[in-house]
mmCIF file of C-alpha atoms in Angstrom:
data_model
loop_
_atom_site.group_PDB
_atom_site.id
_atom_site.type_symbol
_atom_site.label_atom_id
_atom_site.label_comp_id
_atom_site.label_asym_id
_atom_site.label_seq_id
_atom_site.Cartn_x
_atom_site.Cartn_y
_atom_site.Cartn_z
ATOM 1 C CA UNK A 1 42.299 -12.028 -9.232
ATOM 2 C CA UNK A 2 43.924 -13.789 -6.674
ATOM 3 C CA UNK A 3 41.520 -12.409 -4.077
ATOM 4 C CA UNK A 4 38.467 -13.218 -6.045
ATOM 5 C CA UNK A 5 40.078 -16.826 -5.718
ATOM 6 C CA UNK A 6 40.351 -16.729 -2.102
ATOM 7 C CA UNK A 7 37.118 -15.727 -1.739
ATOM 8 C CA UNK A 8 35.614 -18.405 -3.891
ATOM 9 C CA UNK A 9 37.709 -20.666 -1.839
ATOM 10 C CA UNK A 10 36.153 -19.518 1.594
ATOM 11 C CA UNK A 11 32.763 -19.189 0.420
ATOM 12 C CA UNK A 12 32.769 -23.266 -1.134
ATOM 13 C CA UNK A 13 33.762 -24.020 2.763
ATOM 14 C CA UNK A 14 30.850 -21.938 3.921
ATOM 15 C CA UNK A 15 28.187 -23.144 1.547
ATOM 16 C CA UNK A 16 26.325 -26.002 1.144
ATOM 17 C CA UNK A 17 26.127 -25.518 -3.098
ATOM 18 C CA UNK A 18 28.489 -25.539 -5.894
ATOM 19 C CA UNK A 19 30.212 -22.291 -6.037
ATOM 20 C CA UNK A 20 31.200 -21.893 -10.133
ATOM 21 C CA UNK A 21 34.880 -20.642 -10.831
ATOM 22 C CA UNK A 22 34.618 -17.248 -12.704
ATOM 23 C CA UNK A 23 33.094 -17.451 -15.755
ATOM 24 C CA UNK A 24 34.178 -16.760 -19.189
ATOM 25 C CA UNK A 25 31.452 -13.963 -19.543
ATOM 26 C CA UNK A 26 31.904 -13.076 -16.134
ATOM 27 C CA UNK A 27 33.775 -9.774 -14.989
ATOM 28 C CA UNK A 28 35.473 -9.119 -11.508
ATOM 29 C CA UNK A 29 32.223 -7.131 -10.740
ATOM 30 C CA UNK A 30 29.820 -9.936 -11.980
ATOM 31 C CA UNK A 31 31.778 -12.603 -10.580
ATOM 32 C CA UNK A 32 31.569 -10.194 -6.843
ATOM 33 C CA UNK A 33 28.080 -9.578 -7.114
ATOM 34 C CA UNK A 34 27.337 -13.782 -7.606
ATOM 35 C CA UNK A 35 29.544 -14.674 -4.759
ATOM 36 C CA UNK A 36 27.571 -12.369 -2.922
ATOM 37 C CA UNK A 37 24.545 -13.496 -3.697
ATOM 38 C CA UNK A 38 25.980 -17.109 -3.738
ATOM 39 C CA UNK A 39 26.555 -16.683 0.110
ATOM 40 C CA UNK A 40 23.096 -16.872 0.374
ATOM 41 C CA UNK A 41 21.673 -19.252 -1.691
ATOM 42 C CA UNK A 42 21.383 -22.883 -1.178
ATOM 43 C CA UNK A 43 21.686 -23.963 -4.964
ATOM 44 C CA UNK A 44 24.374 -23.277 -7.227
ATOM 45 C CA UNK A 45 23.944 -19.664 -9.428
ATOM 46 C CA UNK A 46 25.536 -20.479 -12.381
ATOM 47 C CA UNK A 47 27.880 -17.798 -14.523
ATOM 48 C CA UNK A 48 27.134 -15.011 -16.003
ATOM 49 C CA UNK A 49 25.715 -16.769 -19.838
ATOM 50 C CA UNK A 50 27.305 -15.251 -22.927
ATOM 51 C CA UNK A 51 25.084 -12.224 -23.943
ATOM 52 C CA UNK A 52 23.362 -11.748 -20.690
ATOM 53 C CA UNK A 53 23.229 -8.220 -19.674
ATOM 54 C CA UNK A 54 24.530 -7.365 -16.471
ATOM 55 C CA UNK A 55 21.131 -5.972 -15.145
ATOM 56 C CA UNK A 56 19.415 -9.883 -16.348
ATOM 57 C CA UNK A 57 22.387 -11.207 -14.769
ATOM 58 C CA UNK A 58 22.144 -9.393 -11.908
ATOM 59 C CA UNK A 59 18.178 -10.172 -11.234
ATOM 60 C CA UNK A 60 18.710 -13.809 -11.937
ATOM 61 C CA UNK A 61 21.202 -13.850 -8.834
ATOM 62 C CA UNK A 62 18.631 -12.167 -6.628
ATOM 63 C CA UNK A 63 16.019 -14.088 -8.007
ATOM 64 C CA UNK A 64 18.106 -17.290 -7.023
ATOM 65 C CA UNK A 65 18.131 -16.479 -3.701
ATOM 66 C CA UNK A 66 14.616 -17.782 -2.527
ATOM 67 C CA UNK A 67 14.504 -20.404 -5.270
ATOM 68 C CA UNK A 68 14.872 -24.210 -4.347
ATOM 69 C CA UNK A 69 16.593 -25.315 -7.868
ATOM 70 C CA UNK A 70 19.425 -23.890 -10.369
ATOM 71 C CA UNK A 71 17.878 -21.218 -12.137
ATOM 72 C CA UNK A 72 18.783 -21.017 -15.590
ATOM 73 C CA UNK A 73 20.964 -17.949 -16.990
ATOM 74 C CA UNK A 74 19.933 -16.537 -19.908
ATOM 75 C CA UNK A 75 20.178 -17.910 -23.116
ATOM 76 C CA UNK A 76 19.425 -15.393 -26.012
ATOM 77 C CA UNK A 77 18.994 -18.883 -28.266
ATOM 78 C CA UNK A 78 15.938 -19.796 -26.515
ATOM 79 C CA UNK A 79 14.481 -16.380 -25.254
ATOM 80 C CA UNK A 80 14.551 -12.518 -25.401
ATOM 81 C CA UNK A 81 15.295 -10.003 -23.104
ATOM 82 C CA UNK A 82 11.858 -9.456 -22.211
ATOM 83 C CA UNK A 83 11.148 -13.738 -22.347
ATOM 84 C CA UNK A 84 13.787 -13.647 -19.164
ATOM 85 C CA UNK A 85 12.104 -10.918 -17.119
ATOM 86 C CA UNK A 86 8.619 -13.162 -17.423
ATOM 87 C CA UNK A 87 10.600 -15.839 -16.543
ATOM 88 C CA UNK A 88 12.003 -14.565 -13.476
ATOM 89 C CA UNK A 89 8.717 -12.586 -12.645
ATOM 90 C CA UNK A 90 7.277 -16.421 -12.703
ATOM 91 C CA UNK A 91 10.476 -17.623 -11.047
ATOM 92 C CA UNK A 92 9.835 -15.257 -7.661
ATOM 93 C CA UNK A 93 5.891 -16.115 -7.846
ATOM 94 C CA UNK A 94 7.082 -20.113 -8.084
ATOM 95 C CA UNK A 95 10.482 -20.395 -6.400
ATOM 96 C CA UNK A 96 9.607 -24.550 -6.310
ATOM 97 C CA UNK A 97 9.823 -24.522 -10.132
ATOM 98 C CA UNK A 98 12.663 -25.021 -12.077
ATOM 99 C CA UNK A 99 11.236 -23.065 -15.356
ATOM 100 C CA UNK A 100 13.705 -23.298 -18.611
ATOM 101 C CA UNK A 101 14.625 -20.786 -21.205
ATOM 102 C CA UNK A 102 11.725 -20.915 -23.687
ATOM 103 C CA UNK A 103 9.382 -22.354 -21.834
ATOM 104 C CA UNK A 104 6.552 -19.899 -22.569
ATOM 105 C CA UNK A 105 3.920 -22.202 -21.221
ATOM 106 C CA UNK A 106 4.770 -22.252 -17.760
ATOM 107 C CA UNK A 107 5.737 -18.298 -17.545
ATOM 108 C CA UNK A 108 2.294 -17.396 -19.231
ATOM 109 C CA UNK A 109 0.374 -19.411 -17.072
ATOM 110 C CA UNK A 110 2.215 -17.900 -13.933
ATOM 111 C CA UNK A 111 2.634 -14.659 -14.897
ATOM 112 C CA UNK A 112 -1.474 -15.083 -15.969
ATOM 113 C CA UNK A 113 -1.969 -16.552 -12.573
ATOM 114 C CA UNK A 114 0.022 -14.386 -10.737
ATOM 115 C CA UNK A 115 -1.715 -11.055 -12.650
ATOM 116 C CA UNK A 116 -5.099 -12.464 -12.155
ATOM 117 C CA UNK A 117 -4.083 -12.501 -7.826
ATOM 118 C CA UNK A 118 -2.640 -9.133 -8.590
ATOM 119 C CA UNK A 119 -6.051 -7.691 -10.647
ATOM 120 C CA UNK A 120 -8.391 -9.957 -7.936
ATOM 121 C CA UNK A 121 -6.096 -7.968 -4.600
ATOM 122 C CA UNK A 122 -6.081 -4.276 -6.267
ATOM 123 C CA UNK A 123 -9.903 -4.801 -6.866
ATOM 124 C CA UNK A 124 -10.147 -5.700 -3.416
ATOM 125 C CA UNK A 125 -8.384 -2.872 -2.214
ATOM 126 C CA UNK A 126 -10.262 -0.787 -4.577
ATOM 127 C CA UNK A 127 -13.525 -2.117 -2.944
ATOM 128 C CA UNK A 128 -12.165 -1.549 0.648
ATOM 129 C CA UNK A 129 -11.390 1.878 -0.488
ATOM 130 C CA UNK A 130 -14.637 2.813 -1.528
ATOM 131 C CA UNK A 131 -16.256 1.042 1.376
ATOM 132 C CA UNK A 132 -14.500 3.239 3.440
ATOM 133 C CA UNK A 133 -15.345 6.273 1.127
ATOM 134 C CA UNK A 134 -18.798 5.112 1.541
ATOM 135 C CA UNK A 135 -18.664 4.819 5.188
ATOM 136 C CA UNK A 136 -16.487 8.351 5.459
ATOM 137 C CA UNK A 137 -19.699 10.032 3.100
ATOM 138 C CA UNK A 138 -22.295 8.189 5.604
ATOM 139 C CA UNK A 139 -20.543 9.776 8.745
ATOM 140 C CA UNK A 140 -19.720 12.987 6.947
ATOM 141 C CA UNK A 141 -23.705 12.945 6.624
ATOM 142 C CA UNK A 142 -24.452 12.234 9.596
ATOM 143 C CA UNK A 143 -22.292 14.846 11.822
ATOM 144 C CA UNK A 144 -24.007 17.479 9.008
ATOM 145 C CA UNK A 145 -27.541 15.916 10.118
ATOM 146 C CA UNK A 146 -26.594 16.177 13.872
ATOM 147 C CA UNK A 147 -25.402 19.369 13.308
ATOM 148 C CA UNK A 148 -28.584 20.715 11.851
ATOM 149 C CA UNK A 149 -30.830 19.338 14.768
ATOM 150 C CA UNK A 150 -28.623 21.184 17.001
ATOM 151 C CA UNK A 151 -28.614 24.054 14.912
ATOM 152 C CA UNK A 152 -32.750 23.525 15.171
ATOM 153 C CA UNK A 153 -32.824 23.021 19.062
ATOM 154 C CA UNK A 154 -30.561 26.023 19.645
ATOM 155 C CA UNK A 155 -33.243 28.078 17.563
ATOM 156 C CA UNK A 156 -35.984 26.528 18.791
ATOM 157 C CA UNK A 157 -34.803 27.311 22.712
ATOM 158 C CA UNK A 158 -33.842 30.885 21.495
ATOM 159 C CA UNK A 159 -37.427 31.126 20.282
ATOM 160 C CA UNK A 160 -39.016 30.026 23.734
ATOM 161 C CA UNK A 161 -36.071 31.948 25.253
ATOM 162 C CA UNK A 162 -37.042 34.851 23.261
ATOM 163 C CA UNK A 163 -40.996 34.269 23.701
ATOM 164 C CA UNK A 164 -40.574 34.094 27.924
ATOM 165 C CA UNK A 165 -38.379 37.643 27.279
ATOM 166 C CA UNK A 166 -41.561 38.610 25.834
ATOM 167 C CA UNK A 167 -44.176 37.440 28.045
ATOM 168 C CA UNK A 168 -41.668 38.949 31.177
ATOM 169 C CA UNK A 169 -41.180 42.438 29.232
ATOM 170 C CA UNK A 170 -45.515 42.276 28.882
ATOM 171 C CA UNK A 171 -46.039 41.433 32.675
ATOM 172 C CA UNK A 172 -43.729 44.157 33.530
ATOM 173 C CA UNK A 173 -45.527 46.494 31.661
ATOM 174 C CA UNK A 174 -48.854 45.969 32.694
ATOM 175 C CA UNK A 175 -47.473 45.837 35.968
ATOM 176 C CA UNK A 176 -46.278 49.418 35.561
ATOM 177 C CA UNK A 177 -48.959 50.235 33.760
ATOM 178 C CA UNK A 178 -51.362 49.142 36.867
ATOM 179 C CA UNK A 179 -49.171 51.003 39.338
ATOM 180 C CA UNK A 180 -49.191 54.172 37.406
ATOM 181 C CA UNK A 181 -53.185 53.807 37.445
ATOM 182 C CA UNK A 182 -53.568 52.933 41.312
ATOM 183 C CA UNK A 183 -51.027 55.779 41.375
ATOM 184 C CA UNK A 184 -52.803 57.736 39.412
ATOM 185 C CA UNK A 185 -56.191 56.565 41.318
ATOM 186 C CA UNK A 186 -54.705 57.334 45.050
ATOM 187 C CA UNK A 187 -53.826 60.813 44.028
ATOM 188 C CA UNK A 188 -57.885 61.602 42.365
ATOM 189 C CA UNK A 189 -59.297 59.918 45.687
ATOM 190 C CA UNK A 190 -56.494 62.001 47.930
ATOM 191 C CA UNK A 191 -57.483 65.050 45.780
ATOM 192 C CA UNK A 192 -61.398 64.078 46.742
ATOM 193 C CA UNK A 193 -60.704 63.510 50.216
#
């Protein structure tokens, strides 16, 4: 214990706030885990409140950390377990505020504010993601249309391709066709002559 006392000692030189003795409902863990998080904190974090669970505690002291007043510890009188965690969900969204046990007003409007930002951002994103959807549909439809009018071109040159293979094969043969009949016609008029 003498080293937790030395440390308290060092840290009150070191910090601008009020650095509490250990508490009464404080452990050597608790009272660790507050200087810790009292090292970087401007305001005082106050001890560990009879009947606060270590995990409330524990958030409180991180939750203290960005705040600009005391934060109060829990105080099963005035709140429940679940009261607390609204109050330091509204805490972190209003770190100016110095909200009390109890004080279900200012939580619910907070937490209400800060779920209607949260509902008004995911239906953003969920509008950016279907835009983009949208936009990956439009291009998907697009390459498929391209694809087909180069599918149609290819056929359509294969046709005339195919068409001047045709009109070649027919000269050809009618070429042949004529030499085998002046051929044909040389050898009658050699036979006459």
């Amino acid at each position: 214990d003498g080293g937790a006392v030395e440390a308290r000692m060092a840290l009150c030189e070191a910090c601008p706030a009020t650095v509490f003795a250990r508490g009464a409902h404080e452990d050597p863990t608790d009272f660790k885990a507050r200087l810790d998080a009292q090292s970087k904190c401007r305001r005082p974090i106050m001890c560990r409140s009879d009947g606060e669970p270590a995990s409330l505690f524990r958030r409180r002291c991180a939750v203290s950390r960005a705040c600009l007043d005391v934060v109060h510890p829990y105080d099963a009188a005035r709140e429940s377990a679940d009261d607390f965690t609204r109050r330091m969900d509204a805490q972190e969204a209003a770190p100016e505020l110095s909200i009390a046990p109890g004080d279900k007003k200012v939580v619910g409007s907070l937490v209400r504010e800060s779920a209607e930002e949260g509902a008004a951002a995911m239906a953003e994103e969920i509008a950016a993601k279907l835009k983009l959807e949208e936009e990956a549909k439009a291009a998907a439809a697009s390459k498929e249309e391209a694809a087909k009018a180069e599918a149609a071109a290819i056929s359509k040159q294969r046709q005339r391709q195919d068409s001047m293979d045709d009109e070649v094969e027919a000269a050809k043969e009618a070429e042949e066709r004529a030499a085998k009949k002046a051929a044909a016609a040389a050898a009658e008029a050699e036979k006459a002559a």
